[in-house]
């Protein structure tokens, strides 16, 4: 059975700090790893990673995948209060379903 | 906005009742997946529909059923509601192309009393 473990489960930082969120996984016939941000309801897409070692970047957010060690990290630099959310990691295997971790609850205090 | 819509936004039901949730997929997407997200948990895969056929199912009992229509919109039906069915139900649309990600709708918050 596919499995995704995220750490930490929660994190409290001050504005301006840099955070690193972790995601490890086990999946049959890996296709992709996805990061989502969930503030109130719908998870909003951040990144999809398919290849090892290639960093994806969007503004202050970046992510990288290690397919050998089966993990990914999501970095957020110069955090802002608007970054407060649950960050979800999911993997997609050969049957196309997404298997999610429990998420990391990030709180950024002013 | 992703173009995926869900209705209703909120719903309150009592144990034993039945509920139908609806989802309209993003234009160009032919696959719809449904997820249940309990409080404090990540979304859990319920099932997926492709071209009006169920083509994948998670660990949910048969009282969770679904439909997909020719326009790729979808319904999730839950019979004999239980208290533990209280959750956020998310619909995601995608393509069978693995390079296409899944985009989520705003969800339906179901409360079972």
Short mmCIF file of C-alpha atoms in Angstrom, two decimals:
data_model
loop_
_atom_site.label_atom_id
_atom_site.label_comp_id
_atom_site.label_asym_id
_atom_site.label_seq_id
_atom_site.Cartn_x
_atom_site.Cartn_y
_atom_site.Cartn_z
CA UNK A 1 0.00 0.00 0.00
CA UNK A 2 1.26 3.46 -0.91
CA UNK A 3 2.37 5.57 2.05
CA UNK A 4 3.36 9.21 2.62
CA UNK A 5 4.82 10.57 5.86
CA UNK A 6 5.24 14.28 6.44
CA UNK A 7 7.25 16.00 9.12
CA UNK A 8 6.97 17.97 11.21
CA UNK A 9 3.22 17.75 11.75
CA UNK A 10 3.17 21.35 12.94
CA UNK A 11 5.57 24.25 12.99
CA UNK A 12 5.42 27.78 14.42
CA UNK A 13 7.84 30.40 13.10
CA UNK A 14 8.22 34.17 12.96
CA UNK A 15 7.89 36.25 9.83
CA UNK A 16 11.13 36.27 7.89
CA UNK A 17 12.21 32.79 8.97
CA UNK A 18 13.04 30.04 6.48
CA UNK A 19 11.26 26.70 6.85
CA UNK A 20 11.85 23.24 5.43
CA UNK A 21 9.01 20.76 5.24
CA UNK A 22 9.74 17.07 4.72
CA UNK A 23 7.93 14.33 2.86
CA UNK A 24 8.99 10.68 2.60
CA UNK A 25 7.09 8.11 0.60
CA UNK A 26 6.62 4.53 -0.49
CA UNK A 27 4.72 4.00 -3.72
CA UNK A 28 4.33 1.34 -6.38
CA UNK A 29 5.42 2.57 -9.81
CA UNK A 30 6.09 6.17 -8.89
CA UNK A 31 4.78 8.74 -11.36
CA UNK A 32 5.00 12.05 -9.54
CA UNK A 33 5.08 13.83 -6.19
CA UNK A 34 2.89 16.86 -5.63
CA UNK A 35 2.79 19.62 -3.06
CA UNK A 36 -0.41 21.45 -2.21
CA UNK A 37 -1.24 24.37 0.09
CA UNK A 38 -4.53 24.18 1.97
CA UNK A 39 -5.80 27.29 3.71
CA UNK A 40 -9.52 26.84 4.18
CA UNK A 41 -10.96 24.24 1.89
CA UNK A 42 -9.56 23.28 -1.50
CA UNK A 43 -5.90 22.28 -1.67
CA UNK A 44 -4.20 24.58 -4.17
CA UNK A 45 -1.45 23.16 -6.36
CA UNK A 46 2.12 24.26 -5.74
CA UNK A 47 4.52 21.87 -7.47
CA UNK A 48 4.66 18.57 -9.30
CA UNK A 49 8.01 16.76 -9.24
CA UNK A 50 8.89 13.81 -11.41
CA UNK A 51 12.68 13.87 -11.71
CA UNK A 52 15.34 13.69 -9.03
CA UNK A 53 17.59 16.61 -8.31
CA UNK A 54 15.74 19.22 -10.33
CA UNK A 55 14.59 22.08 -8.15
CA UNK A 56 11.26 23.65 -8.87
CA UNK A 57 10.88 27.24 -7.77
CA UNK A 58 8.03 29.69 -7.50
CA UNK A 59 8.81 32.95 -5.77
CA UNK A 60 9.86 32.19 -2.20
CA UNK A 61 8.87 28.54 -2.47
CA UNK A 62 11.04 25.78 -3.85
CA UNK A 63 10.98 22.01 -3.84
CA UNK A 64 13.23 19.14 -4.79
CA UNK A 65 12.81 15.38 -5.10
CA UNK A 66 15.20 12.55 -4.30
CA UNK A 67 13.89 9.37 -5.94
CA UNK A 68 16.76 7.26 -4.60
CA UNK A 69 16.09 8.14 -0.96
CA UNK A 70 12.33 8.50 -1.56
CA UNK A 71 11.78 11.96 -0.14
CA UNK A 72 11.07 15.53 -1.05
CA UNK A 73 11.45 18.85 0.72
CA UNK A 74 9.53 22.06 0.39
CA UNK A 75 11.39 25.24 1.34
CA UNK A 76 9.82 28.57 2.08
CA UNK A 77 12.16 31.53 2.52
CA UNK A 78 11.34 34.88 4.14
CA UNK A 79 8.05 33.54 5.46
CA UNK A 80 5.01 35.81 5.66
CA UNK A 81 1.81 35.49 7.69
CA UNK A 82 0.02 34.61 4.45
CA UNK A 83 2.10 31.44 4.27
CA UNK A 84 0.20 30.09 7.29
CA UNK A 85 -1.60 26.99 6.02
CA UNK A 86 -1.49 23.21 5.90
CA UNK A 87 1.03 21.94 3.37
CA UNK A 88 0.14 18.60 1.86
CA UNK A 89 2.44 16.19 0.08
CA UNK A 90 0.98 13.52 -2.22
CA UNK A 91 2.37 10.83 -4.48
CA UNK A 92 0.85 9.47 -7.65
CA UNK A 93 1.48 5.86 -8.63
CA UNK A 94 0.54 3.76 -11.61
CA UNK A 95 -3.17 3.80 -10.79
CA UNK A 96 -3.18 7.60 -10.92
CA UNK A 97 -4.74 8.08 -7.50
CA UNK A 98 -3.07 10.50 -5.10
CA UNK A 99 -1.95 9.23 -1.70
CA UNK A 100 -1.60 12.10 0.77
CA UNK A 101 0.33 12.57 3.96
CA UNK A 102 -1.32 14.10 7.02
CA UNK A 103 0.10 17.49 6.20
CA UNK A 104 2.26 20.03 8.03
CA UNK A 105 0.43 22.85 9.77
CA UNK A 106 2.59 25.96 9.39
CA UNK A 107 1.86 29.00 11.52
CA UNK A 108 3.77 32.19 10.77
CA UNK A 109 3.53 34.79 13.52
CA UNK A 110 4.11 38.50 12.88
CA UNK B 1 -9.58 29.35 -9.33
CA UNK B 2 -9.26 25.87 -10.79
CA UNK B 3 -12.52 25.63 -12.72
CA UNK B 4 -13.65 22.69 -10.60
CA UNK B 5 -16.94 23.38 -8.86
CA UNK B 6 -18.76 21.45 -6.15
CA UNK B 7 -22.20 21.66 -4.61
CA UNK B 8 -23.49 22.10 -2.05
CA UNK B 9 -20.93 24.00 0.04
CA UNK B 10 -22.23 22.74 3.35
CA UNK B 11 -24.66 20.01 4.30
CA UNK B 12 -26.07 18.73 7.57
CA UNK B 13 -27.63 15.27 7.72
CA UNK B 14 -28.62 12.79 10.41
CA UNK B 15 -27.44 9.23 10.85
CA UNK B 16 -29.02 6.76 8.44
CA UNK B 17 -29.85 9.35 5.80
CA UNK B 18 -28.48 9.41 2.27
CA UNK B 19 -26.57 12.25 0.59
CA UNK B 20 -25.55 13.19 -2.95
CA UNK B 21 -22.63 15.52 -3.63
CA UNK B 22 -21.90 17.00 -7.05
CA UNK B 23 -18.79 18.01 -8.95
CA UNK B 24 -18.16 19.69 -12.29
CA UNK B 25 -14.69 19.04 -13.66
CA UNK B 26 -12.31 21.47 -15.29
CA UNK B 27 -12.65 21.87 -19.04
CA UNK B 28 -10.55 19.34 -20.91
CA UNK B 29 -10.31 16.93 -17.96
CA UNK B 30 -11.89 13.50 -18.37
CA UNK B 31 -11.08 11.99 -14.97
CA UNK B 32 -12.71 12.79 -11.65
CA UNK B 33 -11.49 11.60 -8.27
CA UNK B 34 -13.21 11.93 -4.91
CA UNK B 35 -11.46 12.30 -1.57
CA UNK B 36 -12.61 12.39 2.05
CA UNK B 37 -10.71 14.65 4.42
CA UNK B 38 -11.43 14.21 8.11
CA UNK B 39 -10.35 16.89 10.56
CA UNK B 40 -6.60 16.90 11.05
CA UNK B 41 -5.97 14.35 8.32
CA UNK B 42 -4.84 14.41 4.72
CA UNK B 43 -7.38 13.65 2.00
CA UNK B 44 -8.17 9.93 1.60
CA UNK B 45 -8.89 8.54 -1.87
CA UNK B 46 -12.46 7.23 -2.26
CA UNK B 47 -12.64 6.41 -5.97
CA UNK B 48 -11.91 7.65 -9.46
CA UNK B 49 -14.04 7.79 -12.59
CA UNK B 50 -12.83 7.81 -16.16
CA UNK B 51 -15.19 7.85 -19.13
CA UNK B 52 -18.17 7.08 -16.89
CA UNK B 53 -16.56 3.98 -15.38
CA UNK B 54 -15.07 3.53 -11.91
CA UNK B 55 -11.39 2.70 -12.50
CA UNK B 56 -9.97 2.77 -8.99
CA UNK B 57 -11.26 2.58 -5.44
CA UNK B 58 -9.83 3.18 -2.00
CA UNK B 59 -10.73 1.48 1.28
CA UNK B 60 -14.31 2.70 1.50
CA UNK B 61 -17.41 0.51 1.94
CA UNK B 62 -19.94 -0.04 -0.87
CA UNK B 63 -22.33 2.50 0.63
CA UNK B 64 -20.01 5.05 -0.99
CA UNK B 65 -20.88 5.04 -4.68
CA UNK B 66 -20.53 7.37 -7.59
CA UNK B 67 -21.41 8.27 -11.13
CA UNK B 68 -19.74 10.13 -13.95
CA UNK B 69 -21.78 11.69 -16.73
CA UNK B 70 -20.94 12.16 -20.43
CA UNK B 71 -19.91 15.77 -19.74
CA UNK B 72 -17.43 14.38 -17.14
CA UNK B 73 -19.29 15.85 -14.18
CA UNK B 74 -19.70 13.47 -11.27
CA UNK B 75 -21.74 12.58 -8.20
CA UNK B 76 -20.75 10.98 -4.92
CA UNK B 77 -23.54 9.16 -3.10
CA UNK B 78 -23.30 7.99 0.49
CA UNK B 79 -26.03 5.78 1.93
CA UNK B 80 -26.78 4.98 5.57
CA UNK B 81 -24.74 7.89 6.86
CA UNK B 82 -22.64 7.37 9.99
CA UNK B 83 -21.21 9.97 12.36
CA UNK B 84 -17.69 9.23 11.08
CA UNK B 85 -18.75 10.28 7.60
CA UNK B 86 -18.56 13.89 8.80
CA UNK B 87 -15.73 15.37 6.75
CA UNK B 88 -14.75 17.63 3.89
CA UNK B 89 -15.41 15.89 0.57
CA UNK B 90 -13.12 17.00 -2.20
CA UNK B 91 -13.46 16.42 -5.90
CA UNK B 92 -10.44 16.63 -8.18
CA UNK B 93 -10.35 16.62 -11.94
CA UNK B 94 -7.44 15.58 -14.10
CA UNK B 95 -6.45 13.78 -17.25
CA UNK B 96 -5.06 10.28 -17.64
CA UNK B 97 -1.91 11.97 -18.86
CA UNK B 98 0.39 11.58 -15.84
CA UNK B 99 1.99 14.93 -16.59
CA UNK B 100 -1.32 16.63 -15.79
CA UNK B 101 -1.86 17.34 -12.15
CA UNK B 102 -5.11 17.06 -10.20
CA UNK B 103 -6.95 20.28 -9.46
CA UNK B 104 -9.33 20.37 -6.53
CA UNK B 105 -12.72 21.93 -6.12
CA UNK B 106 -13.68 23.94 -3.03
CA UNK B 107 -15.16 20.90 -1.30
CA UNK B 108 -18.42 20.06 0.45
CA UNK B 109 -18.44 20.12 4.25
CA UNK B 110 -20.72 17.29 5.42
CA UNK B 111 -21.83 17.13 9.04
CA UNK B 112 -23.66 14.03 10.24
CA UNK B 113 -25.56 14.42 13.53
#
